[in-house]
Coordinates of C-alpha atoms in Angstrom, one line a residue:
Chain A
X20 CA -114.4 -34.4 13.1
X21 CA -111.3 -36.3 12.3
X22 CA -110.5 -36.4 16.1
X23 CA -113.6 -38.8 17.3
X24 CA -111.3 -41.8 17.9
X25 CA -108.8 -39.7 19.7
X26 CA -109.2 -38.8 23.5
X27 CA -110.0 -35.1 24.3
X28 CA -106.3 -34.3 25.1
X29 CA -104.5 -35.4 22.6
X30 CA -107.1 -33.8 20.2
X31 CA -106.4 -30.6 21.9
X32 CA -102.4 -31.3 22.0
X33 CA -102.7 -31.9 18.1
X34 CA -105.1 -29.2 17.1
X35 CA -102.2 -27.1 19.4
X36 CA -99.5 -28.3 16.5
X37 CA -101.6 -27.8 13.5
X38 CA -102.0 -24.4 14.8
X39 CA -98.1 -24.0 15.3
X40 CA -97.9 -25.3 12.0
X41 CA -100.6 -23.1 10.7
X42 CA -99.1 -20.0 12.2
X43 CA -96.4 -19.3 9.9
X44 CA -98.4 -19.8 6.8
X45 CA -100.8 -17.2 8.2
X46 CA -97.8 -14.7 8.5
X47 CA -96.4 -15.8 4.9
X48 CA -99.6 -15.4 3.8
X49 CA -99.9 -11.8 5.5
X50 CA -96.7 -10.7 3.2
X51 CA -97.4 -11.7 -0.4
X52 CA -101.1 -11.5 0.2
X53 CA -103.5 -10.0 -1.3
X54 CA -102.7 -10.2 -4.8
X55 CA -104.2 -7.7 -7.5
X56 CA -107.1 -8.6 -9.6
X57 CA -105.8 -7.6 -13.1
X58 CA -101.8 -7.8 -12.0
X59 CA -101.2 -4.0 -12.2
X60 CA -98.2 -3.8 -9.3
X61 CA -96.9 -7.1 -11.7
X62 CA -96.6 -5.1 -14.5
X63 CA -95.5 -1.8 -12.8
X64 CA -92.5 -4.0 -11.2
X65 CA -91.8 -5.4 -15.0
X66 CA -92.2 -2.5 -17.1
X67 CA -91.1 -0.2 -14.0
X68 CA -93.8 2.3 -15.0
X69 CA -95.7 3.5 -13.0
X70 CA -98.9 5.8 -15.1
X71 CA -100.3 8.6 -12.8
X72 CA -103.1 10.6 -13.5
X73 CA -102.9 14.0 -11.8
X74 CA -105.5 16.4 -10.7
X75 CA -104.1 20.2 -9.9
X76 CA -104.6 20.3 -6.2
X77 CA -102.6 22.7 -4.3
X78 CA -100.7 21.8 -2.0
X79 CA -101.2 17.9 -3.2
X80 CA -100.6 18.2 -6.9
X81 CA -99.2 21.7 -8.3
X82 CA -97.9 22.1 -12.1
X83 CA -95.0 24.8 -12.4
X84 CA -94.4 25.2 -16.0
X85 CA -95.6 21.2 -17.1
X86 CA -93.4 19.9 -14.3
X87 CA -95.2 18.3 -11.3
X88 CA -94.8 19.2 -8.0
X89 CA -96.5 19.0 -4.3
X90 CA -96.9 16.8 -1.7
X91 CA -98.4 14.2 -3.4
X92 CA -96.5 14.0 -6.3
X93 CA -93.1 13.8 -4.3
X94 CA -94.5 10.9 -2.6
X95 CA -95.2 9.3 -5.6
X96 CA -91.8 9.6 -6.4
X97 CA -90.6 8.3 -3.8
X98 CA -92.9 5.2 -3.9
X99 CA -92.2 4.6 -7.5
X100 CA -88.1 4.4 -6.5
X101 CA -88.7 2.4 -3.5
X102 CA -90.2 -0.3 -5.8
X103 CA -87.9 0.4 -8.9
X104 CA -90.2 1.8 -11.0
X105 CA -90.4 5.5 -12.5
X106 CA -93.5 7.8 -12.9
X107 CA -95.2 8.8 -16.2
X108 CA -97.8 11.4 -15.5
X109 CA -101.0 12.2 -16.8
X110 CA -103.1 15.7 -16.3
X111 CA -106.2 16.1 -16.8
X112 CA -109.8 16.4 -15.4
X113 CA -110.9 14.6 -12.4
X114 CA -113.5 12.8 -14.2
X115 CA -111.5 12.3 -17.5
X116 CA -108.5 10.7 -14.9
X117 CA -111.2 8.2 -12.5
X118 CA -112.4 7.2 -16.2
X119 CA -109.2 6.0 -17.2
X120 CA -108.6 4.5 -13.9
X121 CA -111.5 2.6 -13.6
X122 CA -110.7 1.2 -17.1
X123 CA -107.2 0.7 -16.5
X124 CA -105.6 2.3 -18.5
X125 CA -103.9 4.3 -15.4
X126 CA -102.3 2.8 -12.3
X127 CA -102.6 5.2 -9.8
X128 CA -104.6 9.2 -9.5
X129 CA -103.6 11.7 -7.3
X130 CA -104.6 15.3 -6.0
X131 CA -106.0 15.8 -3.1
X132 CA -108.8 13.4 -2.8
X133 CA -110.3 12.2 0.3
X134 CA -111.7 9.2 1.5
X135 CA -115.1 10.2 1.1
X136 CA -114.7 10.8 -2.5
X137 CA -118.1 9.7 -4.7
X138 CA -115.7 8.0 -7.2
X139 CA -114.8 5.0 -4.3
X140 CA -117.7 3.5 -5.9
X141 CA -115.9 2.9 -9.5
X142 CA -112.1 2.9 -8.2
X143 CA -110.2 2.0 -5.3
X144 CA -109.2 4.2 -2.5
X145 CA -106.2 3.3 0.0
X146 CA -106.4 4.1 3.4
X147 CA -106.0 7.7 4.3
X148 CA -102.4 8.6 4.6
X149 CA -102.9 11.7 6.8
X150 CA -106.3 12.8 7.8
X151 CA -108.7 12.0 5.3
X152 CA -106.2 12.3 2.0
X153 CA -106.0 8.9 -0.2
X154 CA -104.8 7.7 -3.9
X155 CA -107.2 6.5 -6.4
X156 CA -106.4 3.3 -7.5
X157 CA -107.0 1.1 -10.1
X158 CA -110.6 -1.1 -9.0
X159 CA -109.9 -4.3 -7.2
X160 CA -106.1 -4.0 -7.2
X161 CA -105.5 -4.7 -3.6
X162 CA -101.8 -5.7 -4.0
X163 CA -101.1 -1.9 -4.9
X164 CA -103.3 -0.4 -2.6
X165 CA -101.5 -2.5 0.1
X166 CA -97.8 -1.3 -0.9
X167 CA -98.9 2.4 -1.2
X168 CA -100.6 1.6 2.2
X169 CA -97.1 0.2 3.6
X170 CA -95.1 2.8 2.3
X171 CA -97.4 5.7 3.4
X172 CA -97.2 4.2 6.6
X173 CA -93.7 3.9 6.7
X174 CA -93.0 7.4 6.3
X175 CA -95.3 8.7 8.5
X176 CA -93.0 11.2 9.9
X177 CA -91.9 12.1 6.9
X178 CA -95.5 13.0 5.5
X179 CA -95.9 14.7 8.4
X180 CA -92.4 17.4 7.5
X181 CA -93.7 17.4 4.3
X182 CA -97.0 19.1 5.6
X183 CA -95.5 21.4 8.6
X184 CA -93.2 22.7 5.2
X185 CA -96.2 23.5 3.5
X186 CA -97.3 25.6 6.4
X187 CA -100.5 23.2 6.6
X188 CA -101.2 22.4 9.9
X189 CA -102.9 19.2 11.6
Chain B
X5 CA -165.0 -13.0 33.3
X6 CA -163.3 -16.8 32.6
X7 CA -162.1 -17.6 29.2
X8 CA -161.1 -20.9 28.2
X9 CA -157.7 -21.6 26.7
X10 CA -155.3 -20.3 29.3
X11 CA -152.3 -22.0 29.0
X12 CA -150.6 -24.0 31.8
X13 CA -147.3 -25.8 30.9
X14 CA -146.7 -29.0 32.6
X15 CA -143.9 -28.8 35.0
X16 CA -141.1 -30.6 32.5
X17 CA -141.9 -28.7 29.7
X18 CA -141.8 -25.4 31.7
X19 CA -138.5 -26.0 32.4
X20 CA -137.7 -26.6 29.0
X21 CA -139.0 -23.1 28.0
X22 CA -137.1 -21.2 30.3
X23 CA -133.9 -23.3 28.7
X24 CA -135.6 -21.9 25.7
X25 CA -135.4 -18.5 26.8
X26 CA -131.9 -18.9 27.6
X27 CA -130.9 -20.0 24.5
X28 CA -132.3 -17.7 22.6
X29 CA -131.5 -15.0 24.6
X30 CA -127.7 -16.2 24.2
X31 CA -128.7 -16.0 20.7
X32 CA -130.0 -12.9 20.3
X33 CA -126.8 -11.9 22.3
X34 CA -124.2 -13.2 20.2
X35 CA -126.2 -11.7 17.6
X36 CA -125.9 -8.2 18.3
X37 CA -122.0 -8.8 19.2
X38 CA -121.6 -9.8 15.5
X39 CA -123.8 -7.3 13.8
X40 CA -121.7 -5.0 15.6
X41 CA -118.1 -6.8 14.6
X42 CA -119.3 -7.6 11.3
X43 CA -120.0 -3.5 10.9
X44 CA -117.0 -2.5 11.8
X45 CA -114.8 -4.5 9.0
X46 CA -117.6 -4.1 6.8
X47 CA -115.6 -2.5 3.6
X48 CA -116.8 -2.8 0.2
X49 CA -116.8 -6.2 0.2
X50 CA -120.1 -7.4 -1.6
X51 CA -120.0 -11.1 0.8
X52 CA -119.6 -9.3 3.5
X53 CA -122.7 -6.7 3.0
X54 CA -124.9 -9.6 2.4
X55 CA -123.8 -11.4 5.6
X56 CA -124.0 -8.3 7.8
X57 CA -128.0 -8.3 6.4
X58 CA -128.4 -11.8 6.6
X59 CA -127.1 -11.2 10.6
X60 CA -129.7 -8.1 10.8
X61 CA -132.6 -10.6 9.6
X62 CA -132.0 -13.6 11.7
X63 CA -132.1 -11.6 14.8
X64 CA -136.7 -11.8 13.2
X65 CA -136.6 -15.6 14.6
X66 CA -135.2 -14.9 18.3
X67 CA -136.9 -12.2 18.3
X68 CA -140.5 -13.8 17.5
X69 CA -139.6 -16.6 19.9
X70 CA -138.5 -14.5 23.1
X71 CA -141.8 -12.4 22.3
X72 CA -143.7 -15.3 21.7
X73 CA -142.7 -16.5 25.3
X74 CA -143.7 -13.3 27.1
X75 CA -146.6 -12.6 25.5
X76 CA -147.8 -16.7 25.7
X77 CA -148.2 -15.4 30.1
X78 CA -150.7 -13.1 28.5
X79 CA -154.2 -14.3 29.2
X80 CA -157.0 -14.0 27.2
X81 CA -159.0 -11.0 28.2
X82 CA -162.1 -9.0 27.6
X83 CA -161.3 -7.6 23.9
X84 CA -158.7 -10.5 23.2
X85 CA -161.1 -13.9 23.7
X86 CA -158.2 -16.3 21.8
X87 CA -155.4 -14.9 23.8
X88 CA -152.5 -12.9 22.1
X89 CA -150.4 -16.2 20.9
X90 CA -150.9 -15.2 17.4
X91 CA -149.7 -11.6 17.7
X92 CA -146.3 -13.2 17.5
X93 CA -147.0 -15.0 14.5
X94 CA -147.8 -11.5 13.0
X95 CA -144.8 -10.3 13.6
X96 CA -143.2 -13.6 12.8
X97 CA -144.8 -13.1 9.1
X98 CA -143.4 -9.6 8.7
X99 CA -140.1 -10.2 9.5
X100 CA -140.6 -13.1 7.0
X101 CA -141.8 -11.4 4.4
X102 CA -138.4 -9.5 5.0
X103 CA -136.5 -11.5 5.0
X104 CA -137.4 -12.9 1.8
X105 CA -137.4 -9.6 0.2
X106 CA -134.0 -8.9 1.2
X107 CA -133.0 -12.3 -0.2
X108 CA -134.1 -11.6 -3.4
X109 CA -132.5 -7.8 -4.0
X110 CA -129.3 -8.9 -2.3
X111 CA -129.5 -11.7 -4.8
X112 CA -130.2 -9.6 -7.5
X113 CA -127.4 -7.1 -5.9
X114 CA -124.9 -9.5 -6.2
X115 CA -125.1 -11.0 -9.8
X116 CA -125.4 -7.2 -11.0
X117 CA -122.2 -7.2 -9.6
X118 CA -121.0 -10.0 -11.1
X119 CA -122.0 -9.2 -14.6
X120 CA -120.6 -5.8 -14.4
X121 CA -117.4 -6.9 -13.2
X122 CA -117.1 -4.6 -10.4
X123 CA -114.0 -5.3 -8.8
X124 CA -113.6 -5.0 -4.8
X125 CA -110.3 -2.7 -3.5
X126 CA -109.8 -3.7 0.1
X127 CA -107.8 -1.1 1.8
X128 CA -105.4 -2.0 5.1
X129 CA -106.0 -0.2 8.1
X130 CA -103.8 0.5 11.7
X131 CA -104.6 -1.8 14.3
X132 CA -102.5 -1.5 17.6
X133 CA -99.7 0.3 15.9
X134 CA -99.7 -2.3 13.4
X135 CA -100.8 -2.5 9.3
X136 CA -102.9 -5.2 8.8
X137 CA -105.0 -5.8 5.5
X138 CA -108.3 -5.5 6.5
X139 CA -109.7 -8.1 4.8
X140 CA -107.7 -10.5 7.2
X141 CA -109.7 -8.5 9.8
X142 CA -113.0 -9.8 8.0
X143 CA -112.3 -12.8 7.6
X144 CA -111.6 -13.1 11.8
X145 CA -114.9 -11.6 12.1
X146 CA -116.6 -14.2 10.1
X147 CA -115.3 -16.6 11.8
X148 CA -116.3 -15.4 15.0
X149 CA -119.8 -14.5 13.3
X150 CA -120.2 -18.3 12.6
X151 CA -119.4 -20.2 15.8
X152 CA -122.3 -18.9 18.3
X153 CA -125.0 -19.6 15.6
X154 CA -123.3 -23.1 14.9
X155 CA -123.0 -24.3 18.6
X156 CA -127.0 -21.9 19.1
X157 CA -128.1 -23.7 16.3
X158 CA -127.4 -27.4 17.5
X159 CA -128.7 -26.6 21.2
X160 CA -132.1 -25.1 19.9
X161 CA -133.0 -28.2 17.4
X162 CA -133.6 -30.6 19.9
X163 CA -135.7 -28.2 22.4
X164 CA -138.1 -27.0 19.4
X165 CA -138.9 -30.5 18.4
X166 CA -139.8 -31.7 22.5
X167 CA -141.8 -28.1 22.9
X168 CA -143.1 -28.3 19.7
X169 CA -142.0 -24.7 18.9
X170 CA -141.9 -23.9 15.4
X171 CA -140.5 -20.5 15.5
X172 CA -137.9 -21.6 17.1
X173 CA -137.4 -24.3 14.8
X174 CA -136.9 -22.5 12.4
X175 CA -134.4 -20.2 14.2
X176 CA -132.0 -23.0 14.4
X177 CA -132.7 -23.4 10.8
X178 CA -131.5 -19.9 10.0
X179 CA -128.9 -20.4 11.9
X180 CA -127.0 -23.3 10.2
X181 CA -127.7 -20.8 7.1
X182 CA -125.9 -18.8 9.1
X183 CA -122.7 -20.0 9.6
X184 CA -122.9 -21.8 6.8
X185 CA -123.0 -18.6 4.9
X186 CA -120.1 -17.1 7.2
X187 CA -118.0 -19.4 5.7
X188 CA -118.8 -18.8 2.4
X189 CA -118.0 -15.2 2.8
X190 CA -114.6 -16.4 4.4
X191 CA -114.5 -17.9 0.7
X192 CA -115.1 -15.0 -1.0
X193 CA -112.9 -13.1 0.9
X194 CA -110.2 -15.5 0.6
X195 CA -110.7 -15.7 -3.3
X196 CA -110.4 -11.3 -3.5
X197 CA -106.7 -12.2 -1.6
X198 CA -105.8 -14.3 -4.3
X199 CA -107.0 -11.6 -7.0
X200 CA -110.1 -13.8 -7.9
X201 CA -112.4 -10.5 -8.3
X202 CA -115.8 -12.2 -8.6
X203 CA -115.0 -15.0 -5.8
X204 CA -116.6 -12.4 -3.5
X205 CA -119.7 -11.5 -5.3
X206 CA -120.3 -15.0 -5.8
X207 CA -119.6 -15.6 -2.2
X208 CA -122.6 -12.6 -2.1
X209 CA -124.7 -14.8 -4.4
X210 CA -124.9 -17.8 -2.3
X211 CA -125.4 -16.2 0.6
X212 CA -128.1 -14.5 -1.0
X213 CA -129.5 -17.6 -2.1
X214 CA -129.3 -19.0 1.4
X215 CA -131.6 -16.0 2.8
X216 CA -133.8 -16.5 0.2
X217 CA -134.1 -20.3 1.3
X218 CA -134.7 -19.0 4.9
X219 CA -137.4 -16.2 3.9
X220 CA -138.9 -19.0 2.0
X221 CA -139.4 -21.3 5.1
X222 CA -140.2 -18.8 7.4
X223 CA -143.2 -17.5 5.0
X224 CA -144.1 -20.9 4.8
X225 CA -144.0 -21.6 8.3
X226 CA -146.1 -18.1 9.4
X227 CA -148.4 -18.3 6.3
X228 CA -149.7 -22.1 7.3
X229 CA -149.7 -21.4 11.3
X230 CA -152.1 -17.9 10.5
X231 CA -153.9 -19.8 8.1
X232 CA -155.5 -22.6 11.0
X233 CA -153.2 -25.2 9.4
X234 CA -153.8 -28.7 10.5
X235 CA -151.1 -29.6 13.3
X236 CA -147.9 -30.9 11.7
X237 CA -144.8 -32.4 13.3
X238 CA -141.8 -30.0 13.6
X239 CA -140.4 -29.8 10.6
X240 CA -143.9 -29.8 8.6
X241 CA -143.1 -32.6 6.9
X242 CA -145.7 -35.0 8.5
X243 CA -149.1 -34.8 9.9
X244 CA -149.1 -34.2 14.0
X245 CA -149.8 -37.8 15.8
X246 CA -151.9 -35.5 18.3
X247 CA -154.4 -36.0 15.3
X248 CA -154.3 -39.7 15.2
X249 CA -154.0 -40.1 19.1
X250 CA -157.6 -37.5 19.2
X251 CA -159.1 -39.9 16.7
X252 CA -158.5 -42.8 18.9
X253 CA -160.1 -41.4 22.2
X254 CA -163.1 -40.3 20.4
X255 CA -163.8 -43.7 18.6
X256 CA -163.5 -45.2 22.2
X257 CA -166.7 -42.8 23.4
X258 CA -169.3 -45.5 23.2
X259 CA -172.4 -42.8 23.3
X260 CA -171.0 -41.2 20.0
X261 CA -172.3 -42.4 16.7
X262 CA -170.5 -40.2 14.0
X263 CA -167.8 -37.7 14.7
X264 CA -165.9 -35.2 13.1
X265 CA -163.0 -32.9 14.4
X266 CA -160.4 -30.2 13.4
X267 CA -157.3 -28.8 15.1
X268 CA -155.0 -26.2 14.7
X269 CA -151.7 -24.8 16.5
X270 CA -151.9 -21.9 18.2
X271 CA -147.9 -21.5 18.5
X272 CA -146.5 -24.4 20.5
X273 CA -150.1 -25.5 21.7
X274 CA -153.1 -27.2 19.9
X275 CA -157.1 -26.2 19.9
X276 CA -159.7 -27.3 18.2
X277 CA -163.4 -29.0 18.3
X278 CA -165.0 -32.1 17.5
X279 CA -168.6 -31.9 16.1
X280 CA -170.0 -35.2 17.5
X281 CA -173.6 -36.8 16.9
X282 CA -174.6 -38.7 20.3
X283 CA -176.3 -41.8 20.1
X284 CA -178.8 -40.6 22.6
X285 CA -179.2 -37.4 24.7
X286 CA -178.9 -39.0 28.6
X287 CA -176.7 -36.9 30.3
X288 CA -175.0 -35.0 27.3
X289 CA -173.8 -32.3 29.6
X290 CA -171.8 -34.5 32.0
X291 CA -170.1 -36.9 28.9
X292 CA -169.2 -33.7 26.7
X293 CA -167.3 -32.4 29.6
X294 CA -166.0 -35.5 30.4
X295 CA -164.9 -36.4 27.1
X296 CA -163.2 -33.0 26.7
X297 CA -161.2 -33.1 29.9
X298 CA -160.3 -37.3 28.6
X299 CA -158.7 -35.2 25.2
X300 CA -157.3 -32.6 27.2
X301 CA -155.3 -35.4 29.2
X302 CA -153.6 -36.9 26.1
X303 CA -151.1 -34.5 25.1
X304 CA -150.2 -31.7 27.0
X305 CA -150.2 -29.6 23.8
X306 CA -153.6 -29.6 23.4
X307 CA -154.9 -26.8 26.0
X308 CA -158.3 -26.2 24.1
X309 CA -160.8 -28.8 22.7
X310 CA -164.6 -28.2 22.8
X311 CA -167.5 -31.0 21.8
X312 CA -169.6 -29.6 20.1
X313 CA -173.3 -31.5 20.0
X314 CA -174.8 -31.7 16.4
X315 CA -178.0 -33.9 15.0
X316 CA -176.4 -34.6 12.3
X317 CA -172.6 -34.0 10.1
X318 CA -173.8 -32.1 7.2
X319 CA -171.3 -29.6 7.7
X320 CA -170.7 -28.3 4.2
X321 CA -166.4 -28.3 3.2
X322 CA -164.4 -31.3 4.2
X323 CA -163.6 -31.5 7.5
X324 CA -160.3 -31.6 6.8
X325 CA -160.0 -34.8 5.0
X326 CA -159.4 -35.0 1.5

């Protein structure tokens, strides 16, 4: 609209720099967003807690004498380091935990679940990490679903070893 | 067996349909490509739900025009004496009824949402060895789901009004609703990236509100035409001047001393009769036919009109006048 009084061109030529300008921006934007709903990775970055709720899922989530283990919970770990932050864990039920989560008063719930789980309707999922395991998340916070998504794609391989040790197979 | 009412096109107004045709079927293209993006990227998002619906539904319009055009070759036959014309609007009627329906749960849908605060994760997904979020990938597919029907939607406007099609007026209605609500949902999507939760069901809400308006006007539209509406222009905001320009050529019939007509559309075209009392009976036969051939020549839309012969206009009802 703005371009009327220029000649078809130049209007190209400058709709060509606004998109070089544009660009950039898009790919800034790419980085910091999307931004969580109710600030949970926020507040996991500034009380470096991160509050897990785990369901007993072998070989996801295992608990050898009240300390957690498994695949799941070791990439937690790992996660929670990468962003400075340690775990606090919670066990319990899996409806008792998607509760909690969906009211936030849990950041994260692991064990096992897949992304056809009936609970995506009251919590967030993240993308599968390996076949059709994901996280529950906290509803609406896309910021953390988007690092767990990051790292988990990072260390593919990894997740990979982690399995082929477990004797699961693809 | 020879029925009246057949319907010949003049040659410039032919050609117009088949550019018709060609929009629409570009339309009804482009409209499958985006039902079919738009359902991939689909998520949980409640804007986008609602758009991928709205998508579904304004496919009814094309649809009712492009059948409207194939079955207006149809002839009238043995069983079928008014021809088939108003099958479309049928169909037409249903998918407006629909449309309005949907309107009003997705509506309802979409404050629910809003008052229970549901909050909309958006996970990322791999795309060419890359992460990308995939409500970016939404957005792009909005985008793309709103440029056919805005460029559709201009081309189709100016065609309806010369061919008089109101169907397809009001598919270039639906489809400024159309991108109009694509960019909303680019809104709403925008706002969950920002961690505005409800941006996107309020996105939903609009959009909603926007299929409502459609359903609304396409009821409208198919409830008036089924009902033997008087001819309006277009946009049904003013009475036809095919009525007017009838009036005139009947007042000019010197042997007629009192005359009353009414006209409907029958899709793009016009029938109707005009109850006439003649001033004397000398060669009736040859001046009724006469005179209807003289109304047949004044507008191309009009492909039926009988005179009807009466002693007298003591019809009963109005006639159409108020």
């Amino acid at each position: 609209m703005f371009a009327v009084h220029l000649s078809v061109s130049t209007s190209i030529r400058s709709n060509m720099k606004l998109a070089a300008l544009l660009l950039p921006l898009i790919f800034a934007a790419c980085e910091t967003l999307p931004k969580d709903q109710w600030g949970t990775f926020d507040r996991i970055k500034s009380t470096k807690e991160i509050r897990v709720g785990l369901i007993e899922e072998e070989p996801f989530v295992e608990n050898v004498n009240g300390d957690p283990s498994g695949i799941e919970v070791e990439l937690i770990k790992r996660f929670a380091e990468s962003v400075g932050a340690r775990p606090v864990w919670t066990h319990g039920s899996d409806e008792r935990l998607m509760k909690s989560l969906e009211h936030f008063q849990l950041d994260l719930v692991a064990g096992g679940i897949t992304d056809s789980t009936p609970w995506a309707k009251h919590v967030g999922i993240t993308s599968p990490y390996r076949n059709k395991q994901v996280f529950a998340v906290a509803p609406g916070e896309n910021e953390l679903v988007r690092r767990l998504d990051d790292f988990t794609y990072a260390h593919k391989g990894e997740i990979e070893q982690m399995f082929a040790d477990q004797g699961v197979s693809k | 067996m020879s029925l009246r009412g057949t319907t010949e096109l003049p040659p410039d107004k032919a050609k117009l349909v088949e550019k018709s045709k060609h929009i629409e079927m570009w339309s009804f293209g482009a409209q499958v490509s985006i039902i079919a993006v738009l359902g991939l990227v689909m998520g949980s998002s409640q804007a986008m739900k609602t758009m991928w619906l709205e998508d579904m539904l304004s496919m009814i319009p094309t649809i009712a025009v492009l059948a409207g055009i194939y079955v207006s070759k149809w002839q009238p036959d043995e069983h079928f004496n008014y021809g088939y014309r108003r099958s479309v609007q049928i169909g037409f009627l249903a998918g407006a009824v629909a449309l309005f329906g949907f309107g009003m749960f997705l509506f309802g849908d979409s404050i629910y949402v809003l008052l229970a605060g549901e909050r909309p994760t958006i996970a990322s997904v791999d795309l060419f060895g890359h992460r990308v979020w995939l409500g970016w990938l939404m957005i792009a597919a909005l985008v793309y789901s709103s440029i056919p029907p805005m460029i559709l939607g201009k081309l189709k406007r100016p065609v309806a009004t010369e061919l008089h099609d109101k169907a397809m007026y009001v598919s270039a209605t639906i489809d400024k609703g159309d991108w109009l609500s694509g960019l909303a949902a680019v809104l709403g999507i925008f706002g969950i990236a920002l961690g505005y939760w409800w941006a996107d069901a309020a996105a939903g809400a609009f959009i909603s509100f926007e299929i409502i308006r459609d359903g609304w006007k396409a009821l409208k539209n198919s409830t008036f035409q089924l009902m033997d509406m008087r001819p309006t222009s277009v946009d049904e905001k003013e009475p036809d001047e095919v009525i007017k320009k009838v009036e005139k050529e009947i007042q000019t019939l010197g042997w007629v001393r009192d005359s009353s007509i009414r006209l409907r559309e029958v899709g793009d075209t016009i029938s109707g009769d005009a109850f006439v009392v003649p001033v004397n009976e000398d060669g009736l036969l040859q001046k009724l036919g006469e005179a209807g051939e003289r109304i047949k020549s004044l507008d191309w839309r009009i492909q039926d009109f009988n005179f009807i012969p009466v002693s007298t206009l003591e019809l009963g009802g109005n006639d159409g006048k108020q």
